[in-house]
Amino acid sequence: MLKISVINGPNLNMLGMREVGYYGTFTLDDINAEVSSAAKDAGVEIETFQSNSEGDLVTYIQKRRGSMNGIIINPGAYTHTSIAIRDALLAVEIPFVEVHISNVYAREEFRRKSYLSDKAIGVISGFGKDGYIFALKGLLTRLNLDETAVC
Ligand code: DQA
């Protein structure tokens, strides 16, 4: 059975109360429940993780080497700053999809820079919580088609 990690970075534990104009009123639990349900339908195992700490995110990713087939990651603000998270994703050689709830290209200039996008299978931005479901579908399509992408 394919195993996928769904990783959320800083401040995404505040969804539901945080800048609802950008992020809506759904919570991280709502996202994880929807992704888990879609994964169950697809016969895939999901593990969810959220941290506000860059180091904890790096350590979590490092420990997934060899045990996960894919990663769906919304790194929050670390998208725009973290070489460490980029390096961790490259070190574990697990294919990943980058997700953003808001359309980062329609916001401040600094949100247009991502340290992950050029290494991601794909990037989804601006579709709210549906972005995680789209990411799961895209990742599964890629994993099922491309055996070299499966660890
Ligand atoms: C975000 C966009 C980031 O720029 C921001 O720092 C976040 C959330 C999004 O999901 O739209 O925390 O990744």
GROMACS .gro file of N, CA and C in nm, residues 8-146:
model
  417
    8ASN      N    1   0.211   2.002   0.723
    8ASN     CA    2   0.175   2.144   0.728
    8ASN      C    3   0.271   2.218   0.820
    9GLY      N    4   0.314   2.335   0.775
    9GLY     CA    5   0.411   2.414   0.848
    9GLY      C    6   0.348   2.518   0.940
   10PRO      N    7   0.424   2.622   0.972
   10PRO     CA    8   0.386   2.717   1.076
   10PRO      C    9   0.255   2.791   1.048
   11ASN      N   10   0.181   2.810   1.154
   11ASN     CA   11   0.056   2.886   1.157
   11ASN      C   12  -0.061   2.815   1.090
   12LEU      N   13  -0.036   2.699   1.030
   12LEU     CA   14  -0.148   2.628   0.968
   12LEU      C   15  -0.234   2.558   1.073
   13ASN      N   16  -0.183   2.547   1.196
   13ASN     CA   17  -0.266   2.502   1.308
   13ASN      C   18  -0.367   2.609   1.348
   14MET      N   19  -0.351   2.730   1.294
   14MET     CA   20  -0.442   2.841   1.327
   14MET      C   21  -0.555   2.855   1.223
   15LEU      N   22  -0.559   2.766   1.126
   15LEU     CA   23  -0.665   2.775   1.025
   15LEU      C   24  -0.801   2.772   1.092
   16GLY      N   25  -0.893   2.849   1.036
   16GLY     CA   26  -1.027   2.858   1.095
   16GLY      C   27  -1.046   2.991   1.165
   17MET      N   28  -0.935   3.042   1.221
   17MET     CA   29  -0.943   3.173   1.289
   17MET      C   30  -0.844   3.272   1.231
   18ARG      N   31  -0.756   3.225   1.143
   18ARG     CA   32  -0.645   3.305   1.092
   18ARG      C   33  -0.680   3.366   0.957
   19GLU      N   34  -0.674   3.498   0.943
   19GLU     CA   35  -0.690   3.566   0.813
   19GLU      C   36  -0.791   3.492   0.722
   20VAL      N   37  -0.914   3.487   0.766
   20VAL     CA   38  -1.013   3.403   0.697
   20VAL      C   39  -1.036   3.448   0.551
   21GLY      N   40  -1.006   3.574   0.522
   21GLY     CA   41  -1.018   3.622   0.383
   21GLY      C   42  -0.926   3.546   0.289
   22TYR      N   43  -0.811   3.507   0.340
   22TYR     CA   44  -0.715   3.429   0.259
   22TYR      C   45  -0.735   3.279   0.276
   23TYR      N   46  -0.763   3.239   0.402
   23TYR     CA   47  -0.753   3.096   0.433
   23TYR      C   48  -0.886   3.028   0.464
   24GLY      N   49  -0.997   3.106   0.463
   24GLY     CA   50  -1.127   3.044   0.487
   24GLY      C   51  -1.149   3.010   0.634
   25THR      N   52  -1.260   2.942   0.660
   25THR     CA   53  -1.298   2.913   0.799
   25THR      C   54  -1.279   2.765   0.835
   26PHE      N   55  -1.231   2.686   0.740
   26PHE     CA   56  -1.204   2.546   0.770
   26PHE      C   57  -1.078   2.534   0.856
   27THR      N   58  -1.070   2.423   0.927
   27THR     CA   59  -0.957   2.401   1.018
   27THR      C   60  -0.860   2.297   0.959
   28LEU      N   61  -0.745   2.286   1.023
   28LEU     CA   62  -0.649   2.184   0.979
   28LEU      C   63  -0.708   2.044   0.999
   29ASP      N   64  -0.786   2.027   1.105
   29ASP     CA   65  -0.852   1.897   1.125
   29ASP      C   66  -0.947   1.866   1.010
   30ASP      N   67  -1.017   1.969   0.960
   30ASP     CA   68  -1.106   1.948   0.844
   30ASP      C   69  -1.025   1.899   0.723
   31ILE      N   70  -0.911   1.966   0.699
   31ILE     CA   71  -0.826   1.927   0.585
   31ILE      C   72  -0.781   1.783   0.601
   32ASN      N   73  -0.729   1.752   0.719
   32ASN     CA   74  -0.675   1.617   0.740
   32ASN      C   75  -0.784   1.511   0.728
   33ALA      N   76  -0.906   1.545   0.773
   33ALA     CA   77  -1.017   1.450   0.762
   33ALA      C   78  -1.053   1.427   0.615
   34GLU      N   79  -1.056   1.534   0.537
   34GLU     CA   80  -1.090   1.519   0.394
   34GLU      C   81  -0.984   1.442   0.317
   35VAL      N   82  -0.856   1.473   0.346
   35VAL     CA   83  -0.749   1.401   0.276
   35VAL      C   84  -0.750   1.254   0.318
   36SER      N   85  -0.772   1.228   0.446
   36SER     CA   86  -0.774   1.089   0.494
   36SER      C   87  -0.886   1.012   0.428
   37SER      N   88  -1.002   1.075   0.413
   37SER     CA   89  -1.115   1.008   0.351
   37SER      C   90  -1.087   0.980   0.203
   38ALA      N   91  -1.028   1.079   0.131
   38ALA     CA   92  -0.993   1.058  -0.011
   38ALA      C   93  -0.887   0.949  -0.023
   39ALA      N   94  -0.794   0.946   0.071
   39ALA     CA   95  -0.688   0.845   0.067
   39ALA      C   96  -0.746   0.706   0.091
   40LYS      N   97  -0.840   0.698   0.184
   40LYS     CA   98  -0.903   0.569   0.213
   40LYS      C   99  -0.972   0.516   0.088
   41ASP      N  100  -1.045   0.605   0.019
   41ASP     CA  101  -1.114   0.566  -0.105
   41ASP      C  102  -1.014   0.515  -0.208
   42ALA      N  103  -0.894   0.576  -0.209
   42ALA     CA  104  -0.793   0.539  -0.308
   42ALA      C  105  -0.707   0.422  -0.261
   43GLY      N  106  -0.731   0.375  -0.139
   43GLY     CA  107  -0.652   0.263  -0.087
   43GLY      C  108  -0.510   0.301  -0.053
   44VAL      N  109  -0.494   0.422  -0.002
   44VAL     CA  110  -0.362   0.474   0.031
   44VAL      C  111  -0.356   0.507   0.180
   45GLU      N  112  -0.239   0.485   0.239
   45GLU     CA  113  -0.222   0.518   0.381
   45GLU      C  114  -0.168   0.661   0.395
   46ILE      N  115  -0.226   0.734   0.490
   46ILE     CA  116  -0.188   0.875   0.511
   46ILE      C  117  -0.132   0.892   0.651
   47GLU      N  118  -0.029   0.976   0.660
   47GLU     CA  119   0.020   1.019   0.792
   47GLU      C  120   0.021   1.172   0.790
   48THR      N  121  -0.033   1.234   0.893
   48THR     CA  122  -0.036   1.381   0.894
   48THR      C  123   0.060   1.435   1.001
   49PHE      N  124   0.116   1.553   0.972
   49PHE     CA  125   0.209   1.615   1.066
   49PHE      C  126   0.202   1.766   1.049
   50GLN      N  127   0.200   1.839   1.161
   50GLN     CA  128   0.208   1.985   1.157
   50GLN      C  129   0.308   2.031   1.261
   51SER      N  130   0.389   2.129   1.225
   51SER     CA  131   0.477   2.190   1.324
   51SER      C  132   0.500   2.337   1.290
   52ASN      N  133   0.520   2.414   1.395
   52ASN     CA  134   0.556   2.555   1.378
   52ASN      C  135   0.707   2.573   1.373
   53SER      N  136   0.780   2.465   1.391
   53SER     CA  137   0.925   2.473   1.404
   53SER      C  138   0.995   2.417   1.281
   54GLU      N  139   1.085   2.494   1.225
   54GLU     CA  140   1.158   2.451   1.104
   54GLU      C  141   1.238   2.323   1.132
   55GLY      N  142   1.306   2.321   1.247
   55GLY     CA  143   1.387   2.204   1.281
   55GLY      C  144   1.303   2.078   1.295
   56ASP      N  145   1.186   2.090   1.355
   56ASP     CA  146   1.099   1.972   1.370
   56ASP      C  147   1.049   1.924   1.235
   57LEU      N  148   1.023   2.017   1.144
   57LEU     CA  149   0.980   1.977   1.010
   57LEU      C  150   1.093   1.903   0.939
   58VAL      N  151   1.216   1.956   0.951
   58VAL     CA  152   1.332   1.891   0.889
   58VAL      C  153   1.351   1.750   0.946
   59THR      N  154   1.344   1.739   1.079
   59THR     CA  155   1.363   1.607   1.144
   59THR      C  156   1.254   1.509   1.102
   60TYR      N  157   1.131   1.558   1.098
   60TYR     CA  158   1.020   1.470   1.055
   60TYR      C  159   1.047   1.418   0.913
   61ILE      N  160   1.085   1.508   0.822
   61ILE     CA  161   1.109   1.468   0.682
   61ILE      C  162   1.226   1.367   0.677
   62GLN      N  163   1.333   1.397   0.748
   62GLN     CA  164   1.450   1.306   0.747
   62GLN      C  165   1.410   1.164   0.788
   63LYS      N  166   1.325   1.155   0.890
   63LYS     CA  167   1.288   1.023   0.942
   63LYS      C  168   1.196   0.945   0.849
   64ARG      N  169   1.143   1.012   0.746
   64ARG     CA  170   1.053   0.943   0.653
   64ARG      C  171   1.128   0.876   0.539
   65ARG      N  172   1.261   0.895   0.533
   65ARG     CA  173   1.340   0.835   0.424
   65ARG      C  174   1.318   0.684   0.419
   66GLY      N  175   1.281   0.635   0.302
   66GLY     CA  176   1.264   0.491   0.284
   66GLY      C  177   1.131   0.436   0.331
   67SER      N  178   1.050   0.519   0.398
   67SER     CA  179   0.923   0.465   0.450
   67SER      C  180   0.800   0.530   0.388
   68MET      N  181   0.820   0.634   0.308
   68MET     CA  182   0.705   0.703   0.246
   68MET      C  183   0.723   0.706   0.094
   69ASN      N  184   0.613   0.694   0.024
   69ASN     CA  185   0.619   0.701  -0.123
   69ASN      C  186   0.603   0.842  -0.176
   70GLY      N  187   0.540   0.928  -0.096
   70GLY     CA  188   0.519   1.064  -0.143
   70GLY      C  189   0.489   1.157  -0.027
   71ILE      N  190   0.507   1.286  -0.053
   71ILE     CA  191   0.480   1.389   0.047
   71ILE      C  192   0.395   1.498  -0.016
   72ILE      N  193   0.295   1.541   0.058
   72ILE     CA  194   0.219   1.662   0.025
   72ILE      C  195   0.256   1.763   0.132
   73ILE      N  196   0.311   1.877   0.091
   73ILE     CA  197   0.360   1.971   0.192
   73ILE      C  198   0.312   2.113   0.165
   74ASN      N  199   0.254   2.173   0.270
   74ASN     CA  200   0.231   2.317   0.272
   74ASN      C  201   0.327   2.372   0.378
   75PRO      N  202   0.439   2.426   0.334
   75PRO     CA  203   0.540   2.470   0.431
   75PRO      C  204   0.510   2.606   0.494
   76GLY      N  205   0.392   2.665   0.464
   76GLY     CA  206   0.359   2.797   0.518
   76GLY      C  207   0.467   2.896   0.480
   77ALA      N  208   0.502   2.985   0.571
   77ALA     CA  209   0.600   3.090   0.542
   77ALA      C  210   0.740   3.034   0.514
   78TYR      N  211   0.768   2.911   0.561
   78TYR     CA  212   0.900   2.852   0.532
   78TYR      C  213   0.920   2.826   0.383
   79THR      N  214   0.811   2.822   0.308
   79THR     CA  215   0.821   2.812   0.161
   79THR      C  216   0.919   2.916   0.108
   80HIS      N  217   0.907   3.036   0.164
   80HIS     CA  218   0.976   3.152   0.107
   80HIS      C  219   1.114   3.176   0.168
   81THR      N  220   1.151   3.093   0.266
   81THR     CA  221   1.277   3.118   0.338
   81THR      C  222   1.365   2.995   0.358
   82SER      N  223   1.308   2.874   0.351
   82SER     CA  224   1.380   2.761   0.409
   82SER      C  225   1.459   2.676   0.310
   83ILE      N  226   1.589   2.699   0.308
   83ILE     CA  227   1.680   2.610   0.234
   83ILE      C  228   1.687   2.476   0.308
   84ALA      N  229   1.671   2.479   0.440
   84ALA     CA  230   1.680   2.355   0.520
   84ALA      C  231   1.569   2.256   0.484
   85ILE      N  232   1.448   2.305   0.464
   85ILE     CA  233   1.338   2.215   0.427
   85ILE      C  234   1.359   2.164   0.284
   86ARG      N  235   1.404   2.252   0.195
   86ARG     CA  236   1.438   2.207   0.059
   86ARG      C  237   1.541   2.094   0.065
   87ASP      N  238   1.648   2.116   0.141
   87ASP     CA  239   1.755   2.016   0.147
   87ASP      C  240   1.705   1.884   0.207
   88ALA      N  241   1.618   1.893   0.307
   88ALA     CA  242   1.565   1.771   0.369
   88ALA      C  243   1.483   1.692   0.267
   89LEU      N  244   1.400   1.761   0.190
   89LEU     CA  245   1.318   1.692   0.090
   89LEU      C  246   1.406   1.627  -0.016
   90LEU      N  247   1.513   1.695  -0.054
   90LEU     CA  248   1.604   1.637  -0.154
   90LEU      C  249   1.682   1.519  -0.094
   91ALA      N  250   1.718   1.531   0.034
   91ALA     CA  251   1.796   1.425   0.099
   91ALA      C  252   1.718   1.294   0.108
   92VAL      N  253   1.589   1.302   0.133
   92VAL     CA  254   1.512   1.178   0.151
   92VAL      C  255   1.465   1.119   0.018
   93GLU      N  256   1.479   1.197  -0.090
   93GLU     CA  257   1.444   1.148  -0.224
   93GLU      C  258   1.301   1.097  -0.231
   94ILE      N  259   1.211   1.169  -0.168
   94ILE     CA  260   1.069   1.133  -0.174
   94ILE      C  261   0.999   1.239  -0.261
   95PRO      N  262   0.927   1.196  -0.365
   95PRO     CA  263   0.860   1.294  -0.449
   95PRO      C  264   0.754   1.372  -0.370
   96PHE      N  265   0.745   1.502  -0.398
   96PHE     CA  266   0.652   1.583  -0.319
   96PHE      C  267   0.574   1.681  -0.407
   97VAL      N  268   0.458   1.718  -0.355
   97VAL     CA  269   0.375   1.822  -0.415
   97VAL      C  270   0.366   1.937  -0.315
   98GLU      N  271   0.385   2.058  -0.363
   98GLU     CA  272   0.377   2.180  -0.279
   98GLU      C  273   0.235   2.237  -0.290
   99VAL      N  274   0.175   2.262  -0.175
   99VAL     CA  275   0.038   2.314  -0.173
   99VAL      C  276   0.032   2.446  -0.097
  100HIS      N  277  -0.046   2.539  -0.151
  100HIS     CA  278  -0.081   2.661  -0.077
  100HIS      C  279  -0.231   2.681  -0.085
  101ILE      N  280  -0.289   2.714   0.027
  101ILE     CA  281  -0.433   2.736   0.034
  101ILE      C  282  -0.470   2.862  -0.044
  102SER      N  283  -0.395   2.968  -0.021
  102SER     CA  284  -0.419   3.094  -0.092
  102SER      C  285  -0.340   3.096  -0.223
  103ASN      N  286  -0.375   3.189  -0.310
  103ASN     CA  287  -0.298   3.209  -0.433
  103ASN      C  288  -0.180   3.300  -0.400
  104VAL      N  289  -0.065   3.239  -0.378
  104VAL     CA  290   0.051   3.317  -0.332
  104VAL      C  291   0.097   3.419  -0.437
  105TYR      N  292   0.055   3.398  -0.563
  105TYR     CA  293   0.097   3.491  -0.671
  105TYR      C  294   0.010   3.616  -0.674
  106ALA      N  295  -0.100   3.614  -0.600
  106ALA     CA  296  -0.190   3.729  -0.596
  106ALA      C  297  -0.174   3.808  -0.467
  107ARG      N  298  -0.061   3.783  -0.397
  107ARG     CA  299  -0.039   3.849  -0.268
  107ARG      C  300   0.091   3.929  -0.273
  108GLU      N  301   0.158   3.940  -0.160
  108GLU     CA  302   0.281   4.019  -0.157
  108GLU      C  303   0.388   3.956  -0.248
  109GLU      N  304   0.475   4.042  -0.298
  109GLU     CA  305   0.585   3.998  -0.385
  109GLU      C  306   0.668   3.886  -0.321
  110PHE      N  307   0.696   3.897  -0.189
  110PHE     CA  308   0.786   3.799  -0.127
  110PHE      C  309   0.728   3.658  -0.126
  111ARG      N  310   0.596   3.645  -0.144
  111ARG     CA  311   0.535   3.511  -0.145
  111ARG      C  312   0.551   3.442  -0.280
  112ARG      N  313   0.601   3.515  -0.380
  112ARG     CA  314   0.620   3.452  -0.512
  112ARG      C  315   0.745   3.367  -0.518
  113LYS      N  316   0.834   3.385  -0.422
  113LYS     CA  317   0.957   3.306  -0.419
  113LYS      C  318   0.933   3.180  -0.337
  114SER      N  319   0.963   3.064  -0.396
  114SER     CA  320   0.957   2.938  -0.322
  114SER      C  321   1.090   2.866  -0.336
  115TYR      N  322   1.138   2.814  -0.223
  115TYR     CA  323   1.261   2.735  -0.225
  115TYR      C  324   1.235   2.589  -0.263
  116LEU      N  325   1.108   2.554  -0.286
  116LEU     CA  326   1.074   2.415  -0.314
  116LEU      C  327   1.025   2.390  -0.456
  117SER      N  328   0.960   2.490  -0.516
  117SER     CA  329   0.882   2.467  -0.638
  117SER      C  330   0.958   2.398  -0.750
  118ASP      N  331   1.085   2.435  -0.769
  118ASP     CA  332   1.159   2.378  -0.883
  118ASP      C  333   1.193   2.231  -0.862
  119LYS      N  334   1.178   2.181  -0.740
  119LYS     CA  335   1.204   2.040  -0.712
  119LYS      C  336   1.076   1.960  -0.690
  120ALA      N  337   0.961   2.028  -0.688
  120ALA     CA  338   0.833   1.960  -0.664
  120ALA      C  339   0.785   1.892  -0.792
  121ILE      N  340   0.705   1.787  -0.776
  121ILE     CA  341   0.634   1.729  -0.891
  121ILE      C  342   0.542   1.834  -0.949
  122GLY      N  343   0.476   1.908  -0.860
  122GLY     CA  344   0.385   2.013  -0.902
  122GLY      C  345   0.353   2.104  -0.785
  123VAL      N  346   0.291   2.217  -0.818
  123VAL     CA  347   0.256   2.318  -0.717
  123VAL      C  348   0.109   2.352  -0.735
  124ILE      N  349   0.035   2.357  -0.624
  124ILE     CA  350  -0.107   2.391  -0.628
  124ILE      C  351  -0.128   2.509  -0.533
  125SER      N  352  -0.186   2.616  -0.584
  125SER     CA  353  -0.197   2.738  -0.504
  125SER      C  354  -0.329   2.808  -0.535
  126GLY      N  355  -0.408   2.835  -0.432
  126GLY     CA  356  -0.527   2.917  -0.450
  126GLY      C  357  -0.659   2.844  -0.450
  127PHE      N  358  -0.658   2.714  -0.424
  127PHE     CA  359  -0.783   2.638  -0.428
  127PHE      C  360  -0.833   2.599  -0.290
  128GLY      N  361  -0.787   2.669  -0.188
  128GLY     CA  362  -0.835   2.639  -0.053
  128GLY      C  363  -0.798   2.497  -0.013
  129LYS      N  364  -0.885   2.435   0.066
  129LYS     CA  365  -0.852   2.301   0.114
  129LYS      C  366  -0.860   2.196   0.004
  130ASP      N  367  -0.930   2.227  -0.106
  130ASP     CA  368  -0.935   2.132  -0.218
  130ASP      C  369  -0.795   2.107  -0.275
  131GLY      N  370  -0.705   2.202  -0.257
  131GLY     CA  371  -0.570   2.187  -0.309
  131GLY      C  372  -0.502   2.060  -0.259
  132TYR      N  373  -0.532   2.022  -0.136
  132TYR     CA  374  -0.470   1.900  -0.081
  132TYR      C  375  -0.523   1.774  -0.152
  133ILE      N  376  -0.651   1.779  -0.188
  133ILE     CA  377  -0.711   1.664  -0.260
  133ILE      C  378  -0.654   1.657  -0.401
  134PHE      N  379  -0.641   1.776  -0.465
  134PHE     CA  380  -0.580   1.778  -0.600
  134PHE      C  381  -0.437   1.725  -0.592
  135ALA      N  382  -0.367   1.765  -0.487
  135ALA     CA  383  -0.228   1.720  -0.471
  135ALA      C  384  -0.223   1.568  -0.457
  136LEU      N  385  -0.314   1.514  -0.378
  136LEU     CA  386  -0.317   1.368  -0.359
  136LEU      C  387  -0.342   1.299  -0.493
  137LYS      N  388  -0.438   1.350  -0.569
  137LYS     CA  389  -0.469   1.288  -0.699
  137LYS      C  390  -0.348   1.295  -0.791
  138GLY      N  391  -0.285   1.411  -0.797
  138GLY     CA  392  -0.168   1.428  -0.885
  138GLY      C  393  -0.053   1.339  -0.843
  139LEU      N  394  -0.031   1.332  -0.713
  139LEU     CA  395   0.078   1.250  -0.661
  139LEU      C  396   0.053   1.102  -0.691
  140LEU      N  397  -0.070   1.057  -0.670
  140LEU     CA  398  -0.101   0.915  -0.696
  140LEU      C  399  -0.090   0.882  -0.843
  141THR      N  400  -0.133   0.974  -0.927
  141THR     CA  401  -0.119   0.951  -1.072
  141THR      C  402   0.027   0.935  -1.106
  142ARG      N  403   0.109   1.024  -1.053
  142ARG     CA  404   0.252   1.018  -1.083
  142ARG      C  405   0.316   0.890  -1.026
  143LEU      N  406   0.280   0.855  -0.905
  143LEU     CA  407   0.341   0.736  -0.842
  143LEU      C  408   0.300   0.608  -0.914
  144ASN      N  409   0.176   0.605  -0.960
  144ASN     CA  410   0.131   0.484  -1.028
  144ASN      C  411   0.186   0.473  -1.170
  145LEU      N  412   0.217   0.588  -1.230
  145LEU     CA  413   0.268   0.586  -1.367
  145LEU      C  414   0.419   0.573  -1.371
  146ASP      N  415   0.486   0.628  -1.271
  146ASP     CA  416   0.630   0.642  -1.278
  146ASP      C  417   0.694   0.561  -1.167
   0.00000   0.00000   0.00000
